[in-house]
mmCIF file of C-alpha atoms in Angstrom:
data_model
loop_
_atom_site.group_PDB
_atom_site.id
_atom_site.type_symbol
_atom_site.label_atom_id
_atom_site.label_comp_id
_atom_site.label_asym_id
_atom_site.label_seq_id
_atom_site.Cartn_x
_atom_site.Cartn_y
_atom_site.Cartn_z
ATOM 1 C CA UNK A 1 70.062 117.335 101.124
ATOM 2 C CA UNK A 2 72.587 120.039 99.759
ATOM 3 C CA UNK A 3 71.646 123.561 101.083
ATOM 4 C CA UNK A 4 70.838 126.304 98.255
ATOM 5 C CA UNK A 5 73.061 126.750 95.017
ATOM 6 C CA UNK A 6 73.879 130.254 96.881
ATOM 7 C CA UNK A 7 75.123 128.664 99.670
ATOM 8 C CA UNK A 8 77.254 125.879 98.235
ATOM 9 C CA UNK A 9 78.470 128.666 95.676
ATOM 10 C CA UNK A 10 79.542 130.590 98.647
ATOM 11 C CA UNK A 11 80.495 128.264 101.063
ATOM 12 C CA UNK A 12 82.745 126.620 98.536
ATOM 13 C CA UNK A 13 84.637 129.669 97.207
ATOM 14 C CA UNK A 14 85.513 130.400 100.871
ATOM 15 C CA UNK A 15 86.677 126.959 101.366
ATOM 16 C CA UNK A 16 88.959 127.644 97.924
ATOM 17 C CA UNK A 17 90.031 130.996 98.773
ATOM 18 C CA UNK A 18 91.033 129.908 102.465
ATOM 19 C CA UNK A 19 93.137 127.385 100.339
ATOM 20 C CA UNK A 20 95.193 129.598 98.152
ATOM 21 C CA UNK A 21 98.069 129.062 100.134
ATOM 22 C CA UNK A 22 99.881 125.608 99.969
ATOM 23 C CA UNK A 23 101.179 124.698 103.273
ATOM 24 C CA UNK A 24 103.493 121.922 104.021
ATOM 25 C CA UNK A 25 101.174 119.029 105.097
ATOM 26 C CA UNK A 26 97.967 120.437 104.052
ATOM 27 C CA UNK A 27 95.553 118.012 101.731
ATOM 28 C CA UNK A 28 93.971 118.721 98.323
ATOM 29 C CA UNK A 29 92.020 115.957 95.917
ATOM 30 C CA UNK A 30 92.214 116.524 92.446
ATOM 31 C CA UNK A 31 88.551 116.717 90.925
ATOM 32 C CA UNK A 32 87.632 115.763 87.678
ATOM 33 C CA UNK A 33 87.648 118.959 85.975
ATOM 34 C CA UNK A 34 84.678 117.738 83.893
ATOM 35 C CA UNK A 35 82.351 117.186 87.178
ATOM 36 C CA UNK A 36 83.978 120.647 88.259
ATOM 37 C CA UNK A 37 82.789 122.578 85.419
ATOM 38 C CA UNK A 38 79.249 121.057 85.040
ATOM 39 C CA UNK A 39 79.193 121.961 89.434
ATOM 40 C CA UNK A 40 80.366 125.448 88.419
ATOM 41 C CA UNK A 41 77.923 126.212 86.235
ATOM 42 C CA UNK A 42 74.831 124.560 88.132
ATOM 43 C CA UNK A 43 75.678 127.084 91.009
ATOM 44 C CA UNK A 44 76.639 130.068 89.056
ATOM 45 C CA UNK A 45 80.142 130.282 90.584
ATOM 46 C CA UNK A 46 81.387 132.438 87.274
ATOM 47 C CA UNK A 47 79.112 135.532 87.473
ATOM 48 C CA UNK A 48 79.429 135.053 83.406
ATOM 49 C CA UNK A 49 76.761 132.035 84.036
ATOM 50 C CA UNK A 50 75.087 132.801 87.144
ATOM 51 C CA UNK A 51 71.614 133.145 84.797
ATOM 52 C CA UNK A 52 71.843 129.133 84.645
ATOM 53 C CA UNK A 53 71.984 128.871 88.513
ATOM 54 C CA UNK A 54 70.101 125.670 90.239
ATOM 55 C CA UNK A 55 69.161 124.906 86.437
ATOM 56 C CA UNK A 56 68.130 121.031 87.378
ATOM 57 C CA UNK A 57 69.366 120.552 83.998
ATOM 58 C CA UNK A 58 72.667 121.123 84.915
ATOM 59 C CA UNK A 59 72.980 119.192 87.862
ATOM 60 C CA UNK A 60 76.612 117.624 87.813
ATOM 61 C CA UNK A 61 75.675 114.506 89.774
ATOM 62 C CA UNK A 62 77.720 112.228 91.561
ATOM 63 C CA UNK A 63 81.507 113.048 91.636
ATOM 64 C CA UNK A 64 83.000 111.255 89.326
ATOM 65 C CA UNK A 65 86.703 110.972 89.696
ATOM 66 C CA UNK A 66 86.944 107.440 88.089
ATOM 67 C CA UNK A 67 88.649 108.754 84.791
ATOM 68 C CA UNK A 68 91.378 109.930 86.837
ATOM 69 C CA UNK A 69 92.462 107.038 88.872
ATOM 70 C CA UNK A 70 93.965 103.884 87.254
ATOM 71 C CA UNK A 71 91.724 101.433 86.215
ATOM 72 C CA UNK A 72 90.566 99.410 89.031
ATOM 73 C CA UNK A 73 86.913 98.029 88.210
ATOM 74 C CA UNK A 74 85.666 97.252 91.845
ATOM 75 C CA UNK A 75 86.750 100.889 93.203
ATOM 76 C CA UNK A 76 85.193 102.736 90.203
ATOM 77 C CA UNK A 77 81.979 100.692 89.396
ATOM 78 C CA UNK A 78 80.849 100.212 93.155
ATOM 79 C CA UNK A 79 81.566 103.983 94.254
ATOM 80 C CA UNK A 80 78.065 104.409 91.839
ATOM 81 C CA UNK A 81 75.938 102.100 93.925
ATOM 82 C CA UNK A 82 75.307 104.065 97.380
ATOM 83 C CA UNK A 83 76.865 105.102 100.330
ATOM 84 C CA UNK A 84 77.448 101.159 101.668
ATOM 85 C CA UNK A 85 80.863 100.836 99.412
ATOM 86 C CA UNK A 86 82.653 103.880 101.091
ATOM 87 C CA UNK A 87 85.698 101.163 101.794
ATOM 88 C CA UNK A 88 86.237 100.662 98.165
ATOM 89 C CA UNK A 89 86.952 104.413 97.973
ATOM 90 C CA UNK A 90 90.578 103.118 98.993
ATOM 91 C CA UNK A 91 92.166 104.219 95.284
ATOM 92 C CA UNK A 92 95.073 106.481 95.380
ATOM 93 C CA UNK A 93 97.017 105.561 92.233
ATOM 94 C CA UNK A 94 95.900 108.326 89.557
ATOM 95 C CA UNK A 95 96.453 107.601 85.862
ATOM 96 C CA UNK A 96 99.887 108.457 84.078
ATOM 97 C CA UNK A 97 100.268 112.169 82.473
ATOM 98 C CA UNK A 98 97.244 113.804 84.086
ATOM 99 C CA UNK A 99 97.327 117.515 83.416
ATOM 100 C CA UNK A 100 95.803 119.737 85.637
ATOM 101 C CA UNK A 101 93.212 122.532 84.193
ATOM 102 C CA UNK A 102 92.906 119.989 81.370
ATOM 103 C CA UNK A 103 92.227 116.654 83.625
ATOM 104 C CA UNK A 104 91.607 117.645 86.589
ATOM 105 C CA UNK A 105 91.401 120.911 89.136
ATOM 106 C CA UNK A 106 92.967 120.810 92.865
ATOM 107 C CA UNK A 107 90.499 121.100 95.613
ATOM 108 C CA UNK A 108 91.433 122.082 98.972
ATOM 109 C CA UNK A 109 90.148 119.654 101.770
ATOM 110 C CA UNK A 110 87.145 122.061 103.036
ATOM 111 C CA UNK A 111 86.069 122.428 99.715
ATOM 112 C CA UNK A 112 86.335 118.671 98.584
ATOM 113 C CA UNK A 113 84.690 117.759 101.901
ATOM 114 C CA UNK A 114 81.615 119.886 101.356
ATOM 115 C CA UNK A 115 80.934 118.656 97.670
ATOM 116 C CA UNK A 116 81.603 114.928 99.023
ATOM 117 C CA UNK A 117 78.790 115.674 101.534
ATOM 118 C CA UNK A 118 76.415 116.671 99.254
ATOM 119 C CA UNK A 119 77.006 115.076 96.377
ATOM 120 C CA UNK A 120 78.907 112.015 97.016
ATOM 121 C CA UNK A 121 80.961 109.461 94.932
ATOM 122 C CA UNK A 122 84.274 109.613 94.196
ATOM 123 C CA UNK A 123 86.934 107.764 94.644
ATOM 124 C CA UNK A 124 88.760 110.272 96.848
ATOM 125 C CA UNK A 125 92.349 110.804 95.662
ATOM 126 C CA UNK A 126 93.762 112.969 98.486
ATOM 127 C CA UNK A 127 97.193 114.367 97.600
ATOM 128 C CA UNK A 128 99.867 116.263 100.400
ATOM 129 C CA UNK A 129 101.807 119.482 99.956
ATOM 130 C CA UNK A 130 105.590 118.571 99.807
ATOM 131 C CA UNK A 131 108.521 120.701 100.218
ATOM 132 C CA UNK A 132 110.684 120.227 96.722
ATOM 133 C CA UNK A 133 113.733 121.675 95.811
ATOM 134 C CA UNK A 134 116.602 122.779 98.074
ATOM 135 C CA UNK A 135 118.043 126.161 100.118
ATOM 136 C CA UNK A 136 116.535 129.272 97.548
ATOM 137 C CA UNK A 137 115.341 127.310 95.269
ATOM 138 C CA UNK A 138 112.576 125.304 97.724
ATOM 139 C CA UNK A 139 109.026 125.478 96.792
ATOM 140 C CA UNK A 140 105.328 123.942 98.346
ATOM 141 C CA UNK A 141 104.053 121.927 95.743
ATOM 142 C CA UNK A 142 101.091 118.887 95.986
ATOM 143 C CA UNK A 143 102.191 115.812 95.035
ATOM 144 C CA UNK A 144 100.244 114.238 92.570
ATOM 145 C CA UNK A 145 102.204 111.346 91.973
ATOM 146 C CA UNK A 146 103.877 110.430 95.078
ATOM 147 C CA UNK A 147 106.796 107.992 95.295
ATOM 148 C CA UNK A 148 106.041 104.302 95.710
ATOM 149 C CA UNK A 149 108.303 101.608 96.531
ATOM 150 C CA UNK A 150 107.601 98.707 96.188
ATOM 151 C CA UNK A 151 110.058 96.042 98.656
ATOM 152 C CA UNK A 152 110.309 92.238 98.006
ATOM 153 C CA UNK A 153 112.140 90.295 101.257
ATOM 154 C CA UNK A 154 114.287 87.830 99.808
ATOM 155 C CA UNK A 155 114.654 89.294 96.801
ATOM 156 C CA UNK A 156 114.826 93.187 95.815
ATOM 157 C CA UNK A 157 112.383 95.066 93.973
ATOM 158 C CA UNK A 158 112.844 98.958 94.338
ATOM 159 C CA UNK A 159 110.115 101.346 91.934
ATOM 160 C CA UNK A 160 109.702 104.434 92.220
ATOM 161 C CA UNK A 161 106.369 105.590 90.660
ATOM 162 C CA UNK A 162 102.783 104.869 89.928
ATOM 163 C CA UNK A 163 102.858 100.824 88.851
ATOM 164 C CA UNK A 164 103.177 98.035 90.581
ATOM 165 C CA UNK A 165 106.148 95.521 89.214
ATOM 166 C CA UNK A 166 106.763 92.622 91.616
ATOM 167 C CA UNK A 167 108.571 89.330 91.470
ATOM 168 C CA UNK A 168 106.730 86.360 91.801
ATOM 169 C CA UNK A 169 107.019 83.914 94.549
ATOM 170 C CA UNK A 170 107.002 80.055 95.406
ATOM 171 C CA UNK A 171 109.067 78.516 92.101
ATOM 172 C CA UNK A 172 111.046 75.457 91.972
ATOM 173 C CA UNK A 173 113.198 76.670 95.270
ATOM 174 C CA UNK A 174 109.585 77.020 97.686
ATOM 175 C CA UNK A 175 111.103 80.548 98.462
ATOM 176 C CA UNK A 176 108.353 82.577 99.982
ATOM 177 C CA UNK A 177 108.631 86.243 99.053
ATOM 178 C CA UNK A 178 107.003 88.795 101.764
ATOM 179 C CA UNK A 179 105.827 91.844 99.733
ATOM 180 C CA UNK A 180 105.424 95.694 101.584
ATOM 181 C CA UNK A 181 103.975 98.854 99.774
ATOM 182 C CA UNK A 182 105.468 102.247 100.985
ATOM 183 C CA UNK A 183 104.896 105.838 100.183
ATOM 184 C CA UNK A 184 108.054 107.375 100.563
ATOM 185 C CA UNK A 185 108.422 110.813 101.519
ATOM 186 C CA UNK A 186 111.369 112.776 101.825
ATOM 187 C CA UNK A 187 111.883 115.720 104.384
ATOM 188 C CA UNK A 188 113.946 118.715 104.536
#
């Protein structure tokens, strides 16, 4: 059971203000913003609305990430029917031309973590901060959409991005094509 709406209001502005700072390696998950707002306001986190605080009618629910991540039936509908189906929470894709503070709102781990524990759902979409940019001009940023590539032995299929394009396998010539899925991130 989730403690007070004082407590998660206070525990998770800690966990957001400890994560202010993007450091090279550290984890956020993009949250619907939707599910973030209606959370905001059950707990009062705005003093503007902290009159409607614990207001049952209010309560946000389950979070529901599944308009964010591409669409993947199993992942999505099973993440609604209980705890048992954590393993389909495996979704990292996230849909083409998000916008964040329209779409969705970055969540440091800590805070994520808490509302997972006491609200559940999902699916988790954890991002990394990168290093981007070179000498002066370098910057921490989190990746939303990091770099997939996609490698076909035998023959070559290079993306870079978000879908999946492959060739297929076993024509006329019984070639067997061995396919391997890597993130791909680049260091300074």
């Amino acid at each position: 059971m989730p403690p007070s709406v004082k407590e998660q209001r206070e525990r998770v502005r800690e966990a957001v203000e400890e994560g202010q700072t993007l450091r090279v390696g550290d984890v956020f998950f993009p949250i619907s913003l939707r599910w973030w707002q209606q959370w905001k306001e059950y707990v009062g986190y705005e003093e503007s609305n902290a009159s409607a605080e614990g207001n049952e009618a209010l309560h946000p629910g389950r979070i529901n990430n599944c308009a964010l991540a591409l669409p993947r039936k199993e992942s999505c509908k099973q993440q609604h029917q209980g705890e048992e189906h954590q393993h389909q929470q495996e979704v990292l894709e996230l849909r083409k031309n998000l916008v964040q503070y329209k779409d969705f709102e970055f969540l440091p781990e800590a805070a994520y973590t808490l509302l997972k524990e006491w609200y559940g759902g999902g699916p988790d979409l954890p991002r990394t901060v990168r290093r981007v940019g070179l000498g002066g001009n370098a910057y921490n940023r989190v990746e939303l959409y990091p770099c997939v590539v996609d490698i076909a032995c035998g023959d070559s299929v290079f993306h870079c991005g978000t879908s999946r394009e492959r060739v297929g396998g076993g024509g006329a010539g019984g070639r067997r094509l061995v396919f391997a899925t890597c993130l791909l991130y680049t260091s300074d």
